[in-house]
mmCIF file of C-alpha atoms in Angstrom:
data_model
loop_
_atom_site.group_PDB
_atom_site.id
_atom_site.type_symbol
_atom_site.label_atom_id
_atom_site.label_comp_id
_atom_site.label_asym_id
_atom_site.label_seq_id
_atom_site.Cartn_x
_atom_site.Cartn_y
_atom_site.Cartn_z
ATOM 1 C CA MET V 267 4.764 4.735 -17.215
ATOM 2 C CA LYS V 268 8.077 3.012 -16.592
ATOM 3 C CA ARG V 269 7.748 -0.626 -15.499
ATOM 4 C CA GLU V 270 10.351 -2.998 -14.068
ATOM 5 C CA VAL V 271 10.018 -6.645 -13.077
ATOM 6 C CA VAL V 272 12.551 -7.857 -10.514
ATOM 7 C CA ARG V 273 12.792 -11.603 -10.028
ATOM 8 C CA SER V 274 14.401 -12.153 -6.653
ATOM 9 C CA GLN V 275 15.847 -15.155 -4.875
ATOM 10 C CA ASN V 276 16.244 -13.045 -1.733
ATOM 11 C CA PHE V 277 12.742 -11.589 -1.621
ATOM 12 C CA VAL V 278 12.646 -10.214 1.922
ATOM 13 C CA HIS V 279 16.037 -8.514 1.719
ATOM 14 C CA ASP V 280 15.442 -7.111 -1.756
ATOM 15 C CA GLY V 281 12.006 -5.797 -0.809
ATOM 16 C CA ALA V 282 13.351 -4.061 2.305
ATOM 17 C CA GLU V 283 16.299 -2.578 0.415
ATOM 18 C CA PHE V 284 13.920 -1.287 -2.255
ATOM 19 C CA ILE V 285 11.843 0.562 0.351
ATOM 20 C CA LEU V 286 14.958 1.965 2.028
ATOM 21 C CA ARG V 287 16.347 3.196 -1.277
ATOM 22 C CA HIS V 288 13.135 5.060 -2.053
ATOM 23 C CA ALA V 289 12.943 6.464 1.468
ATOM 24 C CA LYS V 290 16.433 7.912 1.223
ATOM 25 C CA ALA V 291 15.776 9.354 -2.240
ATOM 26 C CA ALA V 292 12.519 11.047 -1.215
ATOM 27 C CA LEU V 293 14.038 12.462 1.954
ATOM 28 C CA ALA V 294 16.977 13.844 -0.010
ATOM 29 C CA GLU V 295 14.747 15.390 -2.687
ATOM 30 C CA ARG V 296 11.740 16.593 -0.664
ATOM 31 C CA ASP V 297 12.712 16.166 2.998
ATOM 32 C CA GLU V 298 9.721 13.833 3.399
ATOM 33 C CA PHE V 299 8.853 10.234 2.567
ATOM 34 C CA ARG V 300 5.233 9.274 1.942
ATOM 35 C CA ILE V 301 4.640 5.529 1.879
ATOM 36 C CA ALA V 302 1.418 3.502 1.788
ATOM 37 C CA LEU V 303 1.644 0.030 3.300
ATOM 38 C CA SER V 304 -0.122 -3.097 2.124
ATOM 39 C CA GLY V 305 -1.550 -5.789 4.364
ATOM 40 C CA GLY V 306 -1.528 -9.574 4.272
ATOM 41 C CA LYS V 307 1.189 -12.071 5.145
ATOM 42 C CA THR V 308 3.604 -11.389 2.289
ATOM 43 C CA PRO V 309 4.953 -7.984 3.359
ATOM 44 C CA ARG V 310 5.275 -8.763 7.080
ATOM 45 C CA PRO V 311 8.877 -10.084 6.976
ATOM 46 C CA VAL V 312 9.786 -7.315 4.532
ATOM 47 C CA TYR V 313 8.594 -4.702 7.034
ATOM 48 C CA THR V 314 10.582 -6.355 9.810
ATOM 49 C CA GLU V 315 13.736 -6.338 7.709
ATOM 50 C CA PHE V 316 13.117 -2.735 6.711
ATOM 51 C CA ALA V 317 12.841 -1.755 10.393
ATOM 52 C CA ARG V 318 16.155 -3.531 11.041
ATOM 53 C CA ILE V 319 18.118 -1.839 8.255
ATOM 54 C CA ALA V 320 16.502 1.617 8.439
ATOM 55 C CA ARG V 321 18.045 2.665 11.739
ATOM 56 C CA GLY V 322 19.170 6.054 10.445
ATOM 57 C CA ILE V 323 15.852 7.068 8.896
ATOM 58 C CA PRO V 324 14.292 10.188 10.514
ATOM 59 C CA TRP V 325 10.856 8.711 11.193
ATOM 60 C CA GLU V 326 9.446 12.126 12.072
ATOM 61 C CA ARG V 327 9.744 12.994 8.366
ATOM 62 C CA VAL V 328 8.097 9.767 7.182
ATOM 63 C CA HIS V 329 4.325 9.578 6.712
ATOM 64 C CA PHE V 330 2.818 6.081 6.718
ATOM 65 C CA THR V 331 -0.615 5.475 5.237
ATOM 66 C CA PHE V 332 -2.499 2.261 4.402
ATOM 67 C CA GLY V 333 -3.688 1.244 0.950
ATOM 68 C CA ASP V 334 -6.583 -0.641 2.516
ATOM 69 C CA GLU V 335 -7.941 -1.822 5.823
ATOM 70 C CA ARG V 336 -10.367 -4.386 7.103
ATOM 71 C CA CYS V 337 -13.343 -3.135 9.095
ATOM 72 C CA VAL V 338 -12.064 -4.331 12.461
ATOM 73 C CA PRO V 339 -10.587 -2.669 15.569
ATOM 74 C CA PRO V 340 -6.845 -1.892 15.524
ATOM 75 C CA ASP V 341 -6.010 -4.753 17.899
ATOM 76 C CA ASP V 342 -7.866 -7.369 15.826
ATOM 77 C CA PRO V 343 -5.655 -10.113 14.308
ATOM 78 C CA GLN V 344 -7.068 -9.212 10.858
ATOM 79 C CA SER V 345 -6.059 -5.550 11.134
ATOM 80 C CA ASN V 346 -3.482 -4.337 8.633
ATOM 81 C CA PHE V 347 -2.514 -1.642 11.127
ATOM 82 C CA ARG V 348 -1.845 -4.241 13.815
ATOM 83 C CA MET V 349 0.384 -6.225 11.463
ATOM 84 C CA ALA V 350 2.367 -3.116 10.529
ATOM 85 C CA ARG V 351 2.625 -2.027 14.158
ATOM 86 C CA GLU V 352 3.986 -5.396 15.259
ATOM 87 C CA SER V 353 6.347 -5.901 12.324
ATOM 88 C CA LEU V 354 7.565 -2.334 11.724
ATOM 89 C CA PHE V 355 6.381 0.499 13.956
ATOM 90 C CA VAL V 356 7.340 -1.062 17.304
ATOM 91 C CA LEU V 357 10.629 -2.489 16.058
ATOM 92 C CA GLY V 358 11.609 0.757 14.345
ATOM 93 C CA ALA V 359 10.363 2.979 17.187
ATOM 94 C CA VAL V 360 8.208 4.903 14.706
ATOM 95 C CA PRO V 361 6.377 7.795 16.440
ATOM 96 C CA GLU V 362 2.576 7.696 16.405
ATOM 97 C CA LYS V 363 2.358 11.039 14.599
ATOM 98 C CA SER V 364 4.068 9.453 11.570
ATOM 99 C CA VAL V 365 1.262 6.905 11.120
ATOM 100 C CA ALA V 366 -2.170 7.660 9.667
ATOM 101 C CA ARG V 367 -4.381 4.767 10.752
ATOM 102 C CA VAL V 368 -7.647 3.906 9.027
ATOM 103 C CA ARG V 369 -10.323 3.674 11.702
ATOM 104 C CA GLY V 370 -11.658 0.279 10.723
ATOM 105 C CA GLU V 371 -13.730 0.048 13.879
ATOM 106 C CA ILE V 372 -16.212 2.764 12.855
ATOM 107 C CA ASP V 373 -18.827 2.931 10.074
ATOM 108 C CA PRO V 374 -16.993 2.082 6.799
ATOM 109 C CA GLN V 375 -18.414 5.017 4.856
ATOM 110 C CA ILE V 376 -17.418 7.467 7.561
ATOM 111 C CA ALA V 377 -13.967 5.913 7.941
ATOM 112 C CA ALA V 378 -13.295 6.148 4.204
ATOM 113 C CA GLN V 379 -14.418 9.772 4.006
ATOM 114 C CA GLU V 380 -12.394 10.650 7.091
ATOM 115 C CA TYR V 381 -9.262 9.092 5.611
ATOM 116 C CA GLU V 382 -9.730 10.815 2.263
ATOM 117 C CA ASP V 383 -10.319 14.143 4.017
ATOM 118 C CA GLY V 384 -7.088 13.694 5.950
ATOM 119 C CA LEU V 385 -5.088 13.119 2.762
ATOM 120 C CA ASP V 386 -6.795 16.061 1.058
ATOM 121 C CA LEU V 387 -5.911 18.328 3.965
ATOM 122 C CA LEU V 388 -2.252 17.334 3.825
ATOM 123 C CA ALA V 389 -2.208 18.018 0.090
ATOM 124 C CA THR V 390 -3.925 21.404 0.486
ATOM 125 C CA GLN V 391 -1.475 22.452 3.194
ATOM 126 C CA ARG V 392 1.337 21.873 0.710
ATOM 127 C CA GLY V 393 -0.400 23.553 -2.212
ATOM 128 C CA GLU V 394 -0.986 20.261 -4.035
ATOM 129 C CA MET V 395 -4.017 19.149 -6.027
ATOM 130 C CA ILE V 396 -3.802 15.582 -4.710
ATOM 131 C CA TYR V 397 -1.797 13.783 -2.039
ATOM 132 C CA ARG V 398 0.937 12.095 -4.020
ATOM 133 C CA HIS V 399 2.681 9.112 -2.436
ATOM 134 C CA ASP V 400 6.375 8.571 -3.000
ATOM 135 C CA LEU V 401 5.783 4.822 -2.765
ATOM 136 C CA ILE V 402 2.660 2.684 -2.586
ATOM 137 C CA LEU V 403 3.215 -0.962 -1.706
ATOM 138 C CA LEU V 404 0.646 -3.426 -3.005
ATOM 139 C CA GLY V 405 0.071 -7.144 -2.942
ATOM 140 C CA VAL V 406 -1.931 -9.351 -5.242
ATOM 141 C CA GLY V 407 -4.520 -11.947 -4.240
ATOM 142 C CA ASP V 408 -5.290 -15.289 -5.839
ATOM 143 C CA ASP V 409 -8.228 -13.639 -7.631
ATOM 144 C CA GLY V 410 -6.047 -10.812 -8.921
ATOM 145 C CA HIS V 411 -7.271 -8.237 -6.402
ATOM 146 C CA THR V 412 -4.983 -5.578 -4.987
ATOM 147 C CA ALA V 413 -5.523 -3.360 -1.945
ATOM 148 C CA SER V 414 -9.255 -4.066 -1.448
ATOM 149 C CA LEU V 415 -10.074 -3.636 -5.119
ATOM 150 C CA PHE V 416 -11.712 -7.001 -5.736
ATOM 151 C CA PRO V 417 -13.093 -8.271 -9.056
ATOM 152 C CA GLU V 418 -16.664 -7.197 -9.780
ATOM 153 C CA THR V 419 -16.876 -4.706 -6.904
ATOM 154 C CA ALA V 420 -18.039 -1.098 -7.085
ATOM 155 C CA ALA V 421 -14.718 0.504 -6.169
ATOM 156 C CA LEU V 422 -13.206 -0.612 -9.484
ATOM 157 C CA GLU V 423 -15.297 1.959 -11.327
ATOM 158 C CA GLU V 424 -14.633 4.880 -8.991
ATOM 159 C CA THR V 425 -13.169 7.837 -10.895
ATOM 160 C CA VAL V 426 -13.411 10.674 -8.363
ATOM 161 C CA ARG V 427 -13.100 9.435 -4.787
ATOM 162 C CA LYS V 428 -9.608 8.540 -3.565
ATOM 163 C CA VAL V 429 -10.636 6.346 -0.632
ATOM 164 C CA VAL V 430 -13.901 4.407 -0.484
ATOM 165 C CA ALA V 431 -15.747 1.771 1.473
ATOM 166 C CA ASN V 432 -16.032 -1.274 -0.790
ATOM 167 C CA PHE V 433 -18.402 -4.177 -0.142
ATOM 168 C CA VAL V 434 -16.775 -7.515 -0.973
ATOM 169 C CA PRO V 435 -19.447 -10.210 -1.543
ATOM 170 C CA LYS V 436 -16.995 -13.136 -1.311
ATOM 171 C CA PHE V 437 -16.333 -12.169 2.328
ATOM 172 C CA ASP V 438 -19.776 -10.636 2.949
ATOM 173 C CA SER V 439 -17.977 -7.690 4.505
ATOM 174 C CA TRP V 440 -16.828 -4.136 3.905
ATOM 175 C CA ARG V 441 -13.264 -3.018 3.292
ATOM 176 C CA ILE V 442 -11.779 0.467 3.086
ATOM 177 C CA THR V 443 -9.493 0.968 0.126
ATOM 178 C CA PHE V 444 -7.508 3.384 -1.983
ATOM 179 C CA THR V 445 -8.930 3.711 -5.491
ATOM 180 C CA TYR V 446 -7.184 3.966 -8.852
ATOM 181 C CA PRO V 447 -7.417 7.799 -8.931
ATOM 182 C CA LEU V 448 -5.136 7.891 -5.869
ATOM 183 C CA ILE V 449 -2.952 4.855 -6.565
ATOM 184 C CA ASN V 450 -2.169 5.941 -10.100
ATOM 185 C CA GLN V 451 -0.950 9.359 -8.948
ATOM 186 C CA ALA V 452 1.924 7.844 -6.963
ATOM 187 C CA ARG V 453 5.507 8.543 -7.887
ATOM 188 C CA HIS V 454 6.199 4.831 -7.572
ATOM 189 C CA VAL V 455 4.066 1.737 -7.014
ATOM 190 C CA CYS V 456 5.621 -1.574 -6.024
ATOM 191 C CA PHE V 457 3.913 -4.975 -5.991
ATOM 192 C CA LEU V 458 5.386 -7.507 -3.593
ATOM 193 C CA ALA V 459 4.623 -11.114 -4.563
ATOM 194 C CA ASN V 460 6.531 -13.989 -2.991
ATOM 195 C CA ALA V 461 7.331 -17.389 -4.466
ATOM 196 C CA ASN V 462 4.012 -18.873 -3.289
ATOM 197 C CA LYS V 463 2.050 -16.759 -5.753
ATOM 198 C CA ASN V 464 0.540 -18.446 -8.825
ATOM 199 C CA PRO V 465 2.984 -17.711 -11.678
ATOM 200 C CA ALA V 466 0.305 -18.116 -14.366
ATOM 201 C CA LEU V 467 -1.854 -15.491 -12.641
ATOM 202 C CA LEU V 468 1.074 -13.097 -12.361
ATOM 203 C CA GLU V 469 1.911 -13.469 -16.035
ATOM 204 C CA LYS V 470 -1.684 -12.673 -17.021
ATOM 205 C CA ILE V 471 -1.606 -9.556 -14.840
ATOM 206 C CA LEU V 472 1.732 -8.487 -16.258
ATOM 207 C CA GLU V 473 0.293 -8.931 -19.734
ATOM 208 C CA GLY V 474 -2.450 -6.448 -18.805
ATOM 209 C CA ALA V 475 -5.500 -8.691 -18.426
ATOM 210 C CA GLU V 476 -7.881 -6.124 -16.923
ATOM 211 C CA GLU V 477 -10.308 -8.648 -15.462
ATOM 212 C CA PHE V 478 -7.693 -8.744 -12.699
ATOM 213 C CA PRO V 479 -7.770 -5.476 -10.727
ATOM 214 C CA ALA V 480 -4.004 -5.507 -10.175
ATOM 215 C CA ALA V 481 -3.492 -5.144 -13.932
ATOM 216 C CA ARG V 482 -5.199 -1.749 -13.883
ATOM 217 C CA VAL V 483 -2.532 -0.180 -11.692
ATOM 218 C CA ALA V 484 -0.596 2.168 -13.965
ATOM 219 C CA PRO V 485 0.946 5.308 -12.423
ATOM 220 C CA ALA V 486 0.201 8.185 -14.808
ATOM 221 C CA ASN V 487 3.412 10.057 -14.111
ATOM 222 C CA GLY V 488 5.334 7.496 -12.136
ATOM 223 C CA SER V 489 6.952 4.087 -12.163
ATOM 224 C CA LEU V 490 5.744 0.573 -11.464
ATOM 225 C CA THR V 491 7.917 -2.208 -10.041
ATOM 226 C CA TRP V 492 7.076 -5.846 -9.450
ATOM 227 C CA ILE V 493 9.336 -7.710 -7.004
ATOM 228 C CA LEU V 494 8.645 -11.386 -7.551
ATOM 229 C CA GLY V 495 10.101 -13.926 -5.180
ATOM 230 C CA GLU V 496 11.597 -17.066 -6.702
ATOM 231 C CA SER V 497 12.410 -20.238 -4.826
#
C-alpha cells in the first residue's frame, strides 16, 4: 500500500482538486469514475467546491455511492444523502441515475443487504469479483471511527459482507456502513480531516494504533491519502 499525507493550508480547494484529478484519471483509463462519499460536516464545502470546478465532468459516467448512512429518511437533516444532494448533486446537476442512495428509511438489515446486492450486481455485470471503487472518501471521528465503523462494534470484525447494518451503542441507533473487505479493495482511499481535528488522535491513527477503526484502513492493492487541514 502506498500512503501519502498532505498537510494543506487550503483544505477545501485541495480536497476538491484531489477528487477532480482522480475523476479525470479514472474516466480517461476506464471511461467511468466510481466514488464513495463520506458524510459529516467536514466534506460539505469540499463537495460544493468540487461541483463548482467539475463543470466538464460527464456525470452520466460517474457512479456515486455512500460509505455509510444514518437510518433516517433522505430528507432528514442527519441524512448523508441529503447533505451530498444539497452540496454537490443539485449544484453540479448530477443525474439521479448516477447516484446510488442507501435507503436509510427502511429496516437497516434489509437496506444493507439491498445496497450490497446492488454493488455485487454492478460488479458481476462487468465480470468483476468485487465492486472496486476508484476513490472512497472517508472522515474520522473524535473516537477514531470512520464511515460507521465505530470502536467496539460488530462491523469491525466482518470479513465477508461488504455492507452491513451496525448497531452503535453510543448513539443507541443503527447505521449502515461499508466494511473493511470493501473499503480495502478500493484503488484509492482518501481521508479528509480539517484543522479542527485533534492532532494527537490523527498522529496515533497514522502510527497504526488499531484501537482506532480508521487505522485499519489499508487498501490491499491501492493507495491511501490523508488530506489534513492546517490553520
